mmCIF file of C-alpha atoms in Angstrom:
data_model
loop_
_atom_site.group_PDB
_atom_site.id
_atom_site.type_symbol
_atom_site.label_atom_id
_atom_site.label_comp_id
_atom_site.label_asym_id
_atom_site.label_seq_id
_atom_site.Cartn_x
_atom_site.Cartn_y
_atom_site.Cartn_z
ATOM 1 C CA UNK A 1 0.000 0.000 0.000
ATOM 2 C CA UNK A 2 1.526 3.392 -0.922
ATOM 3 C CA UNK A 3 1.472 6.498 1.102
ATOM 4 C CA UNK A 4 -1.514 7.757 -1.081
ATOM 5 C CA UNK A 5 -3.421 4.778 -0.687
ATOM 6 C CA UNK A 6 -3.006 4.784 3.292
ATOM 7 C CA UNK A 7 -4.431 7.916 3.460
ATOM 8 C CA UNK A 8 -7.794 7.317 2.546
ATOM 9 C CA UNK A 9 -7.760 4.417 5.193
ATOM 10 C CA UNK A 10 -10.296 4.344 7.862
ATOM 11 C CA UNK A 11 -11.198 1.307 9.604
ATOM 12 C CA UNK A 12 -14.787 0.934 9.560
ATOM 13 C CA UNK A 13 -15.051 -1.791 12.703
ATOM 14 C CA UNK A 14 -12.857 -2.738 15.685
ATOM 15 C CA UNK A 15 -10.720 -5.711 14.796
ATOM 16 C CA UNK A 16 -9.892 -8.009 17.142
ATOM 17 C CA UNK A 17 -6.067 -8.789 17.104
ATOM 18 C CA UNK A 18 -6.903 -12.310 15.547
ATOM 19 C CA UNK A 19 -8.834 -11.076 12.776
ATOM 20 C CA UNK A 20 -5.472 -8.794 11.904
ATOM 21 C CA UNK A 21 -2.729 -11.023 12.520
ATOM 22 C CA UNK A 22 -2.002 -14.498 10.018
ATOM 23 C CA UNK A 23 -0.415 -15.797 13.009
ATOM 24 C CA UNK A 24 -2.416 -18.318 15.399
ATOM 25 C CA UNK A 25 -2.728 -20.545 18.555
ATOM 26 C CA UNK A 26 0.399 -19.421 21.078
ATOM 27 C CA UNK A 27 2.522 -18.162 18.486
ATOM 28 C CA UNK A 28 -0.114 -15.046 18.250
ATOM 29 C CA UNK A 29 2.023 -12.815 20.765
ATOM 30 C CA UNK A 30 -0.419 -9.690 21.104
ATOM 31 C CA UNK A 31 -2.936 -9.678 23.060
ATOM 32 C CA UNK A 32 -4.955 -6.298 22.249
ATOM 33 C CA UNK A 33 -4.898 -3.745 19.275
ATOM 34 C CA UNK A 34 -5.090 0.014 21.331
ATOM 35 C CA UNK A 35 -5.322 2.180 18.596
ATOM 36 C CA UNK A 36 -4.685 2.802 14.512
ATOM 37 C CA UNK A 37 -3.970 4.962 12.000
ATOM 38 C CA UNK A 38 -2.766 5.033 8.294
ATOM 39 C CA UNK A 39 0.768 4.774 9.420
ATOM 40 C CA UNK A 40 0.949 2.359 12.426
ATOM 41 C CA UNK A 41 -0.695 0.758 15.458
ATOM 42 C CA UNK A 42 -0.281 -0.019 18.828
ATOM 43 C CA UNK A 43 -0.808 -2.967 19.788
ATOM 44 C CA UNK A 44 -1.282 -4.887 23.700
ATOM 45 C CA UNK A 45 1.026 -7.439 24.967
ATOM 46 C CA UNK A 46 0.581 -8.758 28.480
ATOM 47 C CA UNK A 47 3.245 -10.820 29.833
ATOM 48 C CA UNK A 48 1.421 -14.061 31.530
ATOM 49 C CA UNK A 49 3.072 -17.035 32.490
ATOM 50 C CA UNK A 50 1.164 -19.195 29.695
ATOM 51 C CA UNK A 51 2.958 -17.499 27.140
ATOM 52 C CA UNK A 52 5.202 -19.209 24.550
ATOM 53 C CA UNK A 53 8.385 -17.861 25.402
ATOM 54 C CA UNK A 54 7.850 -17.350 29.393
ATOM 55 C CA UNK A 55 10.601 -18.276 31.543
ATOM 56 C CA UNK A 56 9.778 -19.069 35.070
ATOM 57 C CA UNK A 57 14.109 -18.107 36.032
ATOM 58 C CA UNK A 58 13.638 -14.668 34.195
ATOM 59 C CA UNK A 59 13.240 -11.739 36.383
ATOM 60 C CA UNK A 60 11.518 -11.690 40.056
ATOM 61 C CA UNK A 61 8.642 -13.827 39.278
ATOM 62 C CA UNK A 62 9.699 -15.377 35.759
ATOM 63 C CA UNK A 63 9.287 -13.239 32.214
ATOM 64 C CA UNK A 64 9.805 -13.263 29.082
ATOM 65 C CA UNK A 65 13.674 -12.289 27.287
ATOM 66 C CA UNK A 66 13.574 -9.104 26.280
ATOM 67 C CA UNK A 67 15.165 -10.874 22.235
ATOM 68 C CA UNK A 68 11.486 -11.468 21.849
ATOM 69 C CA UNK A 69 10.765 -7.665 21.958
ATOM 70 C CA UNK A 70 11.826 -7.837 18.141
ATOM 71 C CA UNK A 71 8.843 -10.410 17.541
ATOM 72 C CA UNK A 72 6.790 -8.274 19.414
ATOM 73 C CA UNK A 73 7.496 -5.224 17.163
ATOM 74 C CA UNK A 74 7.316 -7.850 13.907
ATOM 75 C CA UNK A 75 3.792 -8.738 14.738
ATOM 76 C CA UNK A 76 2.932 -5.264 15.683
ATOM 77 C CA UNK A 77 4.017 -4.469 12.259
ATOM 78 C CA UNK A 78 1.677 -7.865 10.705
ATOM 79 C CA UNK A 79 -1.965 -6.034 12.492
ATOM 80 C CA UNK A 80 -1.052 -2.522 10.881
ATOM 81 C CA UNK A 81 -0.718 -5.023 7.694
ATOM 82 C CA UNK A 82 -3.748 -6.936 8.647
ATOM 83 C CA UNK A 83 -5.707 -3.492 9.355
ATOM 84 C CA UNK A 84 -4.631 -2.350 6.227
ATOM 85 C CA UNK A 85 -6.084 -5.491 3.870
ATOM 86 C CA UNK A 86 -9.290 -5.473 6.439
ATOM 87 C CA UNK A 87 -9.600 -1.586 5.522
ATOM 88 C CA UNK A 88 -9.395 -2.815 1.514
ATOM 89 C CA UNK A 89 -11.832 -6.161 1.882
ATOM 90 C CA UNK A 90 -9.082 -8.188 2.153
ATOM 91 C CA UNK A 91 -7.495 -11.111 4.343
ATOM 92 C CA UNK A 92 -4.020 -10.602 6.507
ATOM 93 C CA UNK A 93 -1.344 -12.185 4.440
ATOM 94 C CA UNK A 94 1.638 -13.486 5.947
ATOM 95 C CA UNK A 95 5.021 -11.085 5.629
ATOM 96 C CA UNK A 96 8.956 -11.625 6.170
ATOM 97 C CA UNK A 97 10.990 -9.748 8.502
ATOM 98 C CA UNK A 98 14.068 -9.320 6.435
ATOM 99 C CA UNK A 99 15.637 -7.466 9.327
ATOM 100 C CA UNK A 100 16.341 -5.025 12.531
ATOM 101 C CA UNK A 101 18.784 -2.235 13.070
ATOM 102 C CA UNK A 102 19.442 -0.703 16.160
ATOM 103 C CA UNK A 103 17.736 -3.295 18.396
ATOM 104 C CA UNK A 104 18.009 -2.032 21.994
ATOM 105 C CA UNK A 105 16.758 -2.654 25.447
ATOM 106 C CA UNK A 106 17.227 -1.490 29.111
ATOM 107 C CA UNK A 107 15.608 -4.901 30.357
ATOM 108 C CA UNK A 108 17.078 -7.974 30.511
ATOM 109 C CA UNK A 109 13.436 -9.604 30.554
ATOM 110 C CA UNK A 110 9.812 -8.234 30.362
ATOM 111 C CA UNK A 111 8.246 -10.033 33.557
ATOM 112 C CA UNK A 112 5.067 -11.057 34.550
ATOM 113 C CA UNK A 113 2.355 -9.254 34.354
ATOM 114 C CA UNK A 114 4.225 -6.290 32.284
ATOM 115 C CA UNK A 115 1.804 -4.370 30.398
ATOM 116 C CA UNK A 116 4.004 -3.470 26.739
ATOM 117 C CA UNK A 117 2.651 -1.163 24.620
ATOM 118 C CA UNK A 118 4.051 -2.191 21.220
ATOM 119 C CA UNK A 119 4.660 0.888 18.911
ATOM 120 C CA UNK A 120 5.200 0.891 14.695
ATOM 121 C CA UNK A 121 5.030 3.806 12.498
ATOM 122 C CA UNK A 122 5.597 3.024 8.944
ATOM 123 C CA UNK A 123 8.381 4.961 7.656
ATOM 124 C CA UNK A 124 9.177 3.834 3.963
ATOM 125 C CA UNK A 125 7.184 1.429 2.133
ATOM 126 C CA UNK A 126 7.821 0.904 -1.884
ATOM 127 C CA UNK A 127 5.335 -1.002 -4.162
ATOM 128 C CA UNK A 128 7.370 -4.050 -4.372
ATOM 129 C CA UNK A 129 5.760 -4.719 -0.628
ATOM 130 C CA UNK A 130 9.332 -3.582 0.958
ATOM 131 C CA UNK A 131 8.694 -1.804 4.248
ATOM 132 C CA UNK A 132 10.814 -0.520 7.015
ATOM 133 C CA UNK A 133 8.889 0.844 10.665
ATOM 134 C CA UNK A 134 9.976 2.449 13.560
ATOM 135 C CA UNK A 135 9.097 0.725 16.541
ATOM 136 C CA UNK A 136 9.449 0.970 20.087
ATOM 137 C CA UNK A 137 8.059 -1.034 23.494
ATOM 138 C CA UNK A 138 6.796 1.478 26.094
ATOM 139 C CA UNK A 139 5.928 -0.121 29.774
ATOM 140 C CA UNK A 140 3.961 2.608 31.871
ATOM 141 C CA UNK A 141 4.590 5.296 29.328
ATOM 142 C CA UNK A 142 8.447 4.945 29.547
ATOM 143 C CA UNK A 143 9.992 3.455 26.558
ATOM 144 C CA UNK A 144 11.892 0.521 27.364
ATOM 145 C CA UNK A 145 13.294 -1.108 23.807
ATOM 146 C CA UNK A 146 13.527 -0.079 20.429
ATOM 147 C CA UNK A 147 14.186 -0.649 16.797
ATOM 148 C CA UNK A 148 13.795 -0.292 12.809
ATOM 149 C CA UNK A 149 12.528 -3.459 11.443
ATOM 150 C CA UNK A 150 12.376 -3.906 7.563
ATOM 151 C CA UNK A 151 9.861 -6.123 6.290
ATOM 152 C CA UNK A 152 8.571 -8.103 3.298
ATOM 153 C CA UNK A 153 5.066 -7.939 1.855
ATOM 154 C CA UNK A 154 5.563 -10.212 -1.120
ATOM 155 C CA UNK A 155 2.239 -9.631 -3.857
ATOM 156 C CA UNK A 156 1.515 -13.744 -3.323
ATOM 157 C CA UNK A 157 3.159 -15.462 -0.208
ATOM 158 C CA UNK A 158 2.530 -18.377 -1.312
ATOM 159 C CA UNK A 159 3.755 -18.395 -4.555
ATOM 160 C CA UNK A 160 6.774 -16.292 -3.684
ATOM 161 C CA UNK A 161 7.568 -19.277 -0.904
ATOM 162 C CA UNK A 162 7.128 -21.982 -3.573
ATOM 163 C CA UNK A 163 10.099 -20.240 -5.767
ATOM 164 C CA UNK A 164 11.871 -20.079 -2.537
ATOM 165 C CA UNK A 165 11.634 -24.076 -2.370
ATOM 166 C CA UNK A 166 9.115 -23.469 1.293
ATOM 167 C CA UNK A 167 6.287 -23.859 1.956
ATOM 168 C CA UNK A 168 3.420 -21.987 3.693
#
């Protein structure tokens, strides 16, 4: 979706974060969707002790590594993506992160019962489905980790992971 595009976007109904994201079962690591607009999200992610990647010797209580803040900010990116093809009539599609720069973060873990808010805001996206989005992890309004994360929207996932020799 170009820049023109995105700017006639308005979501006409609250999504739930399933509806958005191609991802399912544990391996869908948001929990909520917060709030939208043509050039990002933020999304919900509360750290429970259920959760794939938990880690009961992390932190006080047990947590999750703070590596997985870069999955975080991938599927983030995936319910803008998702909001976007809802917006059009469409179906999420699943995307490739090609990449992160600058990954940083002050915390060793995010522990239970941390409240992230998950930031992206798109900042360069070409019509070959090539993205890249600024993204940060805010706990209580502080912000915590970071990144640029550049993606992959390929036109037909599945066909583009057939060349590959993958499948879906």
């Amino acid at each position: 979706m170009t820049r023109e595009s995105a700017a006639e976007f308005e979501p006409q109904q609250q999504w739930a974060i399933s509806e958005l994201l191609p991802h399912g079962g544990r391996m869908r690591l948001l929990t909520d969707l917060l709030d939208s607009d043509p050039e990002g999200v933020t999304a919900l992610v509360c750290i429970q002790a259920q959760d794939l990647f938990f880690d009961p010797a992390l932190g006080s209580a047990g947590g999750v590594g703070a590596w997985v803040g870069i999955e975080y900010m991938a599927q983030a990116v995936a319910a803008w993506a998702g909001l976007q093809a809802r917006a059009s009539g469409g179906a999420p599609k699943i995307g490739l992160l090609l990449g992160s720069r600058k990954y940083r973060c002050e915390r060793a873990c995010f522990e239970l019962g941390d409240r992230l808010e998950v930031r992206v805001r798109r900042e360069f996206q070409a019509d070959n489905g090539l993205g890249q989005f600024a993204c940060e992890i805010l706990i209580g309004g502080h912000c915590v980790a970071g990144a640029v994360l550049t993606v992959f929207a390929p036109p037909d996932p599945e066909q583009f992971l057939r060349e590959q020799g993958t499948s879906a």
